[in-house]
Short mmCIF file of C-alpha atoms in Angstrom, two decimals:
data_model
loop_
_atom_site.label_atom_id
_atom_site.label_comp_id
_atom_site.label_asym_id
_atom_site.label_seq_id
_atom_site.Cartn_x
_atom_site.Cartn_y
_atom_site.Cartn_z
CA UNK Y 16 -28.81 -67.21 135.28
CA UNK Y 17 -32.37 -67.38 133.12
CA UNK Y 18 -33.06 -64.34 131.79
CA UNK Y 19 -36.45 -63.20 132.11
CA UNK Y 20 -36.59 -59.78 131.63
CA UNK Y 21 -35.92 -59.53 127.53
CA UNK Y 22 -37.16 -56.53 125.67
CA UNK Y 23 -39.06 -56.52 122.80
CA UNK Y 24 -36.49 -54.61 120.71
CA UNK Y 25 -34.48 -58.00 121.55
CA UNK Y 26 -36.70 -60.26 120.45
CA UNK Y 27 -36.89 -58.86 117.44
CA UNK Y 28 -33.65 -58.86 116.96
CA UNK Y 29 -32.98 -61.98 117.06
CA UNK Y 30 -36.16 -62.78 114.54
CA UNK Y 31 -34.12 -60.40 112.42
CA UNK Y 32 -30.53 -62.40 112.52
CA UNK Y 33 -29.84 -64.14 109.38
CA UNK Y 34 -31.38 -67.55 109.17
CA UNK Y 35 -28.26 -69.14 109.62
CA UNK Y 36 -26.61 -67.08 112.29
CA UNK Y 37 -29.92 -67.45 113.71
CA UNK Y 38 -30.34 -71.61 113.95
CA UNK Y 39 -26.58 -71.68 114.62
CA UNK Y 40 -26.92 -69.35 117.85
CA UNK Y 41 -30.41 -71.49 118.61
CA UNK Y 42 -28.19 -74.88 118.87
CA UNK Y 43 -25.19 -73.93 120.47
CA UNK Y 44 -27.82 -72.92 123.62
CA UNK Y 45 -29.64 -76.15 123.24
CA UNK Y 46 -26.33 -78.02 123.56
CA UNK Y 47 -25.25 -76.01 126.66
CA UNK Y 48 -28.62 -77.42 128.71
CA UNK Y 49 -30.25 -80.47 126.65
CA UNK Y 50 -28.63 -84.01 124.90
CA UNK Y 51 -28.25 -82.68 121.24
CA UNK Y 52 -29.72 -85.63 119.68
CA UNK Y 53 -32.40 -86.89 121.93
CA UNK Y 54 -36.15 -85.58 121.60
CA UNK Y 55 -38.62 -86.48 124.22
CA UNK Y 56 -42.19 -88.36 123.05
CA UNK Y 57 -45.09 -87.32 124.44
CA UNK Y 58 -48.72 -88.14 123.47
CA UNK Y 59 -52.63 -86.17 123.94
CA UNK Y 60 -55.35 -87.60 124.19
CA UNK Y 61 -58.61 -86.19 123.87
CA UNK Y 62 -60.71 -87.13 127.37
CA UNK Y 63 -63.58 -85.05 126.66
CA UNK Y 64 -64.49 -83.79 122.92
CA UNK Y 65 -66.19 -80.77 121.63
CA UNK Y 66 -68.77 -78.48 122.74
CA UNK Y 67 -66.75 -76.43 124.55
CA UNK Y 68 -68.60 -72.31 125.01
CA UNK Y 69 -65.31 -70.45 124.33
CA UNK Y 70 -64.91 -69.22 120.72
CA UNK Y 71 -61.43 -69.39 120.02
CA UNK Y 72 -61.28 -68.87 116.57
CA UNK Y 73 -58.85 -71.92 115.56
CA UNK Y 74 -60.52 -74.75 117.38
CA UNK Y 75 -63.13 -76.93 115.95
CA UNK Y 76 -64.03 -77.95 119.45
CA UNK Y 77 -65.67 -74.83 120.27
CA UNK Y 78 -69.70 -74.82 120.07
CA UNK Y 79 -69.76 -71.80 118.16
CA UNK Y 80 -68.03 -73.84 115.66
CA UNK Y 81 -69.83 -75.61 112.39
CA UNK Y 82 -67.44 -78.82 111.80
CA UNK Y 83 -69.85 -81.43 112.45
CA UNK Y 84 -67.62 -82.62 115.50
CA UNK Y 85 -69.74 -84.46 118.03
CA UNK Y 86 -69.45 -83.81 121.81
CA UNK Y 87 -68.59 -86.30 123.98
CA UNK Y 88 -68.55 -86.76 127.67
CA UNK Y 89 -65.70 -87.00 130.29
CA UNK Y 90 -63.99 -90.51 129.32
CA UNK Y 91 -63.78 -93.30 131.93
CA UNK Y 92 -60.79 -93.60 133.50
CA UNK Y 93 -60.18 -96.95 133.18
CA UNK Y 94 -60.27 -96.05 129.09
CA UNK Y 95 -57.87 -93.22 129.65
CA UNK Y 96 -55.40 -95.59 131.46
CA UNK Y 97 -55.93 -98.10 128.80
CA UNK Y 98 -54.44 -95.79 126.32
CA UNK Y 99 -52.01 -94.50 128.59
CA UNK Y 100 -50.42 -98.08 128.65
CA UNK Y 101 -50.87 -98.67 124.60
CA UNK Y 102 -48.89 -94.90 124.73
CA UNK Y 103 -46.16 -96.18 126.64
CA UNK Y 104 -45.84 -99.37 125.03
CA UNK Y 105 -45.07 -97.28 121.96
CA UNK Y 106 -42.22 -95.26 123.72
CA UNK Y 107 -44.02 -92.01 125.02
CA UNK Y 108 -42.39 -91.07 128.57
CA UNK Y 109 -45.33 -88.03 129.11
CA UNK Y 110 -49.54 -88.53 128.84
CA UNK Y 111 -51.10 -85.52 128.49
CA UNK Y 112 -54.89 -85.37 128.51
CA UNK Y 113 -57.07 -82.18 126.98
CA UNK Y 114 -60.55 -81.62 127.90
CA UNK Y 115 -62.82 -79.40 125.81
CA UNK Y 116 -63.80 -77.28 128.40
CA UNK Y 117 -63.72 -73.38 129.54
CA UNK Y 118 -63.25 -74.95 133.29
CA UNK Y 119 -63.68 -78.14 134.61
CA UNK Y 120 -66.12 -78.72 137.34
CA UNK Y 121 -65.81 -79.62 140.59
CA UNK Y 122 -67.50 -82.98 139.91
CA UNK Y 123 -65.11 -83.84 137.91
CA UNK Y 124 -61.70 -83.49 140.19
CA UNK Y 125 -61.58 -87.05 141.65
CA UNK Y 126 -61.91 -88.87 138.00
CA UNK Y 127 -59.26 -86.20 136.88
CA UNK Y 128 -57.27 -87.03 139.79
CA UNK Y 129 -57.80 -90.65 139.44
CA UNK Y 130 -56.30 -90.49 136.09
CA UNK Y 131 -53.47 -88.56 136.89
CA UNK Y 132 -52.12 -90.98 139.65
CA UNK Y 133 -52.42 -94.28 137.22
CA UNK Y 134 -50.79 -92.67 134.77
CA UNK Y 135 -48.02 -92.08 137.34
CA UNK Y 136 -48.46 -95.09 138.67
CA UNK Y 137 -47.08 -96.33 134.71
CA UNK Y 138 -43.99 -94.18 135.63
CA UNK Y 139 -45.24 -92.18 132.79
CA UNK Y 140 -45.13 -87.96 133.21
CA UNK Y 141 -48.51 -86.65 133.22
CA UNK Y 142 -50.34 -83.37 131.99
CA UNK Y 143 -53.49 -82.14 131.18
CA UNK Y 144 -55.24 -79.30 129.74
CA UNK Y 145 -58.52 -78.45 130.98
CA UNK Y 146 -59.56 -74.76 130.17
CA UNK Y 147 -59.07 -72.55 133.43
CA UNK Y 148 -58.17 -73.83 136.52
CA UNK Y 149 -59.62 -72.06 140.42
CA UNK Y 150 -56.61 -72.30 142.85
CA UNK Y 151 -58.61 -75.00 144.26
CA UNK Y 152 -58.87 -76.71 141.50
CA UNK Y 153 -54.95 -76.15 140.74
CA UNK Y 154 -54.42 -77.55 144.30
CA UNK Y 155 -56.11 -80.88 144.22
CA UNK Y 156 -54.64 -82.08 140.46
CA UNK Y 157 -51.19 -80.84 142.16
CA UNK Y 158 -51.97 -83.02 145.26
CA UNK Y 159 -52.78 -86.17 142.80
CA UNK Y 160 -49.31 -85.69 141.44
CA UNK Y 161 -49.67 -83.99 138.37
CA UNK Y 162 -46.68 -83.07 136.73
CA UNK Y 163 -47.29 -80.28 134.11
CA UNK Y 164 -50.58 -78.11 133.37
CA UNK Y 165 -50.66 -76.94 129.34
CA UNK Y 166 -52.69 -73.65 129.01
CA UNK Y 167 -51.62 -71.99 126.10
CA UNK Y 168 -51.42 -68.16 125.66
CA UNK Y 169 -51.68 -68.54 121.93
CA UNK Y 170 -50.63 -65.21 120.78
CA UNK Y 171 -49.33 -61.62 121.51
CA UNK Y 172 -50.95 -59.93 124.06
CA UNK Y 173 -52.46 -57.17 121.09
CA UNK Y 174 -53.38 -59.79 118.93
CA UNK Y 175 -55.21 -62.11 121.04
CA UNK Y 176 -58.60 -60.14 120.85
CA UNK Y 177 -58.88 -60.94 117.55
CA UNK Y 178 -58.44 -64.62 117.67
CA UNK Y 179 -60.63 -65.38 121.25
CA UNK Y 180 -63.38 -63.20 122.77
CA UNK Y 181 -64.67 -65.57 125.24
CA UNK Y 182 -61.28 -65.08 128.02
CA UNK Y 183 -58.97 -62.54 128.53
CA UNK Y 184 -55.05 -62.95 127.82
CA UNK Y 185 -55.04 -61.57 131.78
CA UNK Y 186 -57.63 -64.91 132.40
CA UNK Y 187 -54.72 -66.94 130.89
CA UNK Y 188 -52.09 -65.40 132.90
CA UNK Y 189 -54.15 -66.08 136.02
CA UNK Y 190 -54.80 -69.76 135.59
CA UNK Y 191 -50.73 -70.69 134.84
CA UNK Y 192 -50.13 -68.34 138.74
CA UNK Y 193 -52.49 -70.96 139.92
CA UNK Y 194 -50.73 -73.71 138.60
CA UNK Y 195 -47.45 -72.48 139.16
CA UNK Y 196 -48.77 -71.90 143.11
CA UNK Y 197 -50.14 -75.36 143.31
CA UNK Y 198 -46.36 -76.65 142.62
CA UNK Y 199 -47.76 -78.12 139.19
CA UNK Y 200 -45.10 -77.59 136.05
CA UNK Y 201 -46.48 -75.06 133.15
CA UNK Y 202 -46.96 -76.19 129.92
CA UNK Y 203 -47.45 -72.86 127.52
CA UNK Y 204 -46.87 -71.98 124.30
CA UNK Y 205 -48.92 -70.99 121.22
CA UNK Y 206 -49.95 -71.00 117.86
CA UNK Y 207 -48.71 -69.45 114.84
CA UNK Y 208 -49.94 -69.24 111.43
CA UNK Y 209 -53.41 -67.43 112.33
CA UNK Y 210 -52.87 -64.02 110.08
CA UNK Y 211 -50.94 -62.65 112.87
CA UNK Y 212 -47.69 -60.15 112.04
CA UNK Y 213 -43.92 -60.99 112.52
CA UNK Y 214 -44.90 -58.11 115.54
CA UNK Y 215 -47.31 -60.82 116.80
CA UNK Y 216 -44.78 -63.44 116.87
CA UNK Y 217 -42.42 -61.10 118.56
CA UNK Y 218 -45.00 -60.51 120.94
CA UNK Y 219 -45.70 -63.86 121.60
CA UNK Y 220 -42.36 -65.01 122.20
CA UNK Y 221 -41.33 -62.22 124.49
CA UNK Y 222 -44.87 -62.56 126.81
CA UNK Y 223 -43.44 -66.39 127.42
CA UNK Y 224 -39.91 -65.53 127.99
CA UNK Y 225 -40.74 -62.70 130.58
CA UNK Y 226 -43.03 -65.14 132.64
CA UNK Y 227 -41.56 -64.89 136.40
CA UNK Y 228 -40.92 -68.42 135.40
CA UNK Y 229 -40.35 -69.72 132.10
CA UNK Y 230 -42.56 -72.38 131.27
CA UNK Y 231 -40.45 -76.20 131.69
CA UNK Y 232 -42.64 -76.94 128.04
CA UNK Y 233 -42.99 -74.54 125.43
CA UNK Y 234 -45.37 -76.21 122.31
CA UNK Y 235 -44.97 -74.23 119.11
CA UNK Y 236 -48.21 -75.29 116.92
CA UNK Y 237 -48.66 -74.57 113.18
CA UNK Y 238 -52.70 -73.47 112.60
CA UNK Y 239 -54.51 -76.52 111.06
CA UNK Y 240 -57.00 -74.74 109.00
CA UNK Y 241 -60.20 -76.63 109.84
CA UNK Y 242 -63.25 -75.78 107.95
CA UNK Y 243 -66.24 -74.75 110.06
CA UNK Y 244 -63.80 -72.67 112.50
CA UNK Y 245 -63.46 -68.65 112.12
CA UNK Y 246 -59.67 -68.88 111.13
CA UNK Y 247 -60.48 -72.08 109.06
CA UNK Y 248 -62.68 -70.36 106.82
CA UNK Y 249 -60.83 -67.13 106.30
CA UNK Y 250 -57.54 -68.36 105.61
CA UNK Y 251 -58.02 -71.97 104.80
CA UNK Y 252 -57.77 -70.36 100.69
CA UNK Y 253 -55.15 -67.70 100.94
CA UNK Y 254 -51.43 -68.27 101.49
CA UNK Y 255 -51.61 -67.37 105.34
CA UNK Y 256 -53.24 -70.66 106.11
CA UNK Y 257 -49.29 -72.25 106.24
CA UNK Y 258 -47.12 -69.88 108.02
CA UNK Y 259 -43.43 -70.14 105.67
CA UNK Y 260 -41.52 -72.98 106.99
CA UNK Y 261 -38.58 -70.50 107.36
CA UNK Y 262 -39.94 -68.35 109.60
CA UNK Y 263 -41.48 -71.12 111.61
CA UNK Y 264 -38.42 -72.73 112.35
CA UNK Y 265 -37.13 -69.06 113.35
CA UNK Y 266 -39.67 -68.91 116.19
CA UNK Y 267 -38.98 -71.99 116.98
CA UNK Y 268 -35.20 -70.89 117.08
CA UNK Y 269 -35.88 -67.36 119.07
CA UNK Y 270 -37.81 -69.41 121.65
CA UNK Y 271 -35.09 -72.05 122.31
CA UNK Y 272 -32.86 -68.72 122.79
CA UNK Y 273 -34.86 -67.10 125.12
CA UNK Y 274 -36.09 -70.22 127.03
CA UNK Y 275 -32.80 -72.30 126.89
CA UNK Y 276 -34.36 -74.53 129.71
CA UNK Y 277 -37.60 -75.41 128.54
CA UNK Y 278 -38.77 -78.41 126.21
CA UNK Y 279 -39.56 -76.87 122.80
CA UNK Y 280 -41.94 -79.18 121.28
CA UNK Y 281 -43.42 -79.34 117.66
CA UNK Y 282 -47.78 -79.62 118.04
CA UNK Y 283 -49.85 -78.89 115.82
CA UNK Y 284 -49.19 -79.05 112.27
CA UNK Y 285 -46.02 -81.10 111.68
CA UNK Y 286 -48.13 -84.05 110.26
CA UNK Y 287 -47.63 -81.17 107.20
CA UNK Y 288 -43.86 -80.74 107.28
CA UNK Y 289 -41.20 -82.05 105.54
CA UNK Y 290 -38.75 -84.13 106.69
CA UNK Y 291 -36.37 -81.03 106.02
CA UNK Y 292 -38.15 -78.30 107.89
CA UNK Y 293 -38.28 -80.50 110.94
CA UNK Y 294 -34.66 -81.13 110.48
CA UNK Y 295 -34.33 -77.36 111.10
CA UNK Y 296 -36.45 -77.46 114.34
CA UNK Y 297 -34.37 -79.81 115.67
CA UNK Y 298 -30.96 -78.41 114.74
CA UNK Y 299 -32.82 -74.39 116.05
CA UNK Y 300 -33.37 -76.62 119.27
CA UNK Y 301 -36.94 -78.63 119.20
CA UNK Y 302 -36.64 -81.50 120.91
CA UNK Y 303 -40.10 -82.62 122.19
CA UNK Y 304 -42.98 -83.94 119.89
CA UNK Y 305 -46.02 -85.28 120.07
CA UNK Y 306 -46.43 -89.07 118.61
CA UNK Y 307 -49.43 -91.15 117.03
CA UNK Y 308 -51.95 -90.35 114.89
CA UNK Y 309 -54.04 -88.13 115.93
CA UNK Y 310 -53.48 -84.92 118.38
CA UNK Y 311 -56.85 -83.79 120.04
CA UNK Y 312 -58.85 -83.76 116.77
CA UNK Y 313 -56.01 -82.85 114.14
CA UNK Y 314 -54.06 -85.42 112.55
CA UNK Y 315 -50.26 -86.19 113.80
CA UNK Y 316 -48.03 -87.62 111.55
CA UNK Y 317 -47.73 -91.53 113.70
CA UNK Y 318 -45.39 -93.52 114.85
CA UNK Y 319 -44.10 -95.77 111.74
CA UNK Y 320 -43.35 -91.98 110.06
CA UNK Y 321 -41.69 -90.68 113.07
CA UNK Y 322 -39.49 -93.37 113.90
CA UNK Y 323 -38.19 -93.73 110.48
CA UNK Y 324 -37.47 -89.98 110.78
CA UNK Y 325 -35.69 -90.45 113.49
CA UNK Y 326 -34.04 -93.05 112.17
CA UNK Y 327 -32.79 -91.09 109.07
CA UNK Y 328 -31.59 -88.38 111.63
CA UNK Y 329 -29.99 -90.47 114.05
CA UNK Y 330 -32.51 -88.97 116.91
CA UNK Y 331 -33.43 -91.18 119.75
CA UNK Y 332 -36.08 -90.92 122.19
CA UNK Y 333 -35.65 -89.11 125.53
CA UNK Y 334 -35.57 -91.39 128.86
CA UNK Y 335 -38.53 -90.64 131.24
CA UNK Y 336 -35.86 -90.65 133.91
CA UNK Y 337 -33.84 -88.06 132.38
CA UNK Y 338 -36.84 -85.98 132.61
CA UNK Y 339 -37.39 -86.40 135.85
CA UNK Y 340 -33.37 -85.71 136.97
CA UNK Y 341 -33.54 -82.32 135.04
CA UNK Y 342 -37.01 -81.20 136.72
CA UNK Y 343 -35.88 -81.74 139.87
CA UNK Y 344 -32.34 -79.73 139.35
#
């Protein structure tokens, strides 16, 4: 049985193991519930850039931010399926589409929904992040077949005052009950890297693991220091702007413990690793990443890199079917 009642004490613990134990314990749990070699390929793209009224203190999307990024409006959805199809062609089995929004409007459902079935209709998975989400809302993107909803928690409960002012972390929680009520799969992880304490990274992995559900897709970002954002500026010139590669892989490793289930996937900031440190994701039990060039406005390290990666591993992409078999169980 998934555990979802871990303490923090526990958490900790295991943050405290030595690396080795640590990564060793991480990929003997991956083994019992996922193919030990096989990482599934997902790409995002960016439907509607910029201008978004929250502050979070990472993005350069955000309005409040000064990095020159132009808004844009909602894409058409005969664009979006365009690059759905170029995504697939490439190998990604899941689409996942990000809006810069705080919520989307009600205007804007059917085109959403419209763009959710094609994709489907590609036998692709689909996702999307759009900000908050009414039960309504939830309802009809459920209804249109969409697979997973990605709304990120981003850090420990204590911490995430300091890094958003514009939402609540209660806000957060209330969007992924809608989603979870609208029969949608949650997509909800973090980032890490933002000044925050090993205590924050504690916090943040225990606040996902003691969902009622864990999420099915747990994305671990690295910050991207962008200049013109509030974290870009005050750490993009001090050694906090790259969390240590160690102690990324060990949250990486503590949440493939305490989530055996869900898809661990490597976001944000990998175009940065080394071919070494993502070794050590996937042996602590990564095995979802997001391919191409470009993630919503950060770069991504691209296809010709991952593949030969992959190569030099022996990795091989995750069937779309499989996927599907394991949601379903």
């Amino acid at each position: 049985m998934t555990r979802t009642d871990w303490t923090r004490d526990e958490v900790a613990a295991l943050f405290d193991l030595p690396f080795t134990e640590l990564v060793f314990r991480a990929g003997q749990i991956h083994r019992e519930h996922h193919a030990a070699n096989e990482v599934q390929l997902s790409t995002l793209l960016s439907i509607k850039t910029g201008g978004c009224p929250e502050d979070c203190g990472y993005c350069s999307q955000s309005a409040s931010a000064e990095t020159g990024l132009k808004a844009t409006k909602l894409m058409d959805v005969r664009a979006v399926l365009q690059a759905a199809a170029r995504a697939k062609d490439n190998g990604s089995t899941r689409f996942c589409m990000g809006a810069a929004w705080r919520n989307p409007k009600g205007k804007d459902i059917p085109a959403l929904a419209e763009m959710v079935r094609g994709v489907r209709q590609m036998g692709m998975e689909t996702c999307m992040t759009l900000g908050m989400l009414t039960p309504g809302q939830a309802a009809a993107l459920g209804e249109a077949g969409l697979d997973y909803y990605n709304h990120n928690i981003d850090t420990s409960p204590e911490n995430y005052a300091n890094v958003i002012s514009t939402r609540s972390f209660g806000e957060r929680i209330e969007t992924l009950e809608n989603v979870r009520e609208a029969g949608i799969n949650v997509c909800c992880g973090g980032i890490v890297g933002m000044g925050e304490t090993r205590g924050d990274r504690v916090g943040f992995i225990h606040a996902l693991a003691c969902l009622p559900v864990h999420p099915e897709s747990v994305p671990i970002n690295a910050l991207v220091p962008v200049k013109g954002t509030v974290l870009g500026d005050m750490l993009a010139d001090t050694p906090l702007a790259k969390i240590d590669d160690i102690e990324f892989v060990r949250t990486v490793a503590v949440a493939r413990i305490t989530m055996p289930r869900s898809m661990v996937r490597l976001s944000a900031g990998r175009e940065s690793m080394s071919d070494a440190t993502q070794a050590l994701c996937f042996l602590a039990g990564a095995n979802s990443i997001f391919t191409g060039d470009k993630l919503l406005t950060a770069g991504n390290a691209g296809e010709d890199k991952d593949a030969a990666l992959f190569a030099k591993l022996g990795l091989a992409p995750m069937a779309a079917e499989q996927r599907v078999v394991e949601a379903a169980e």
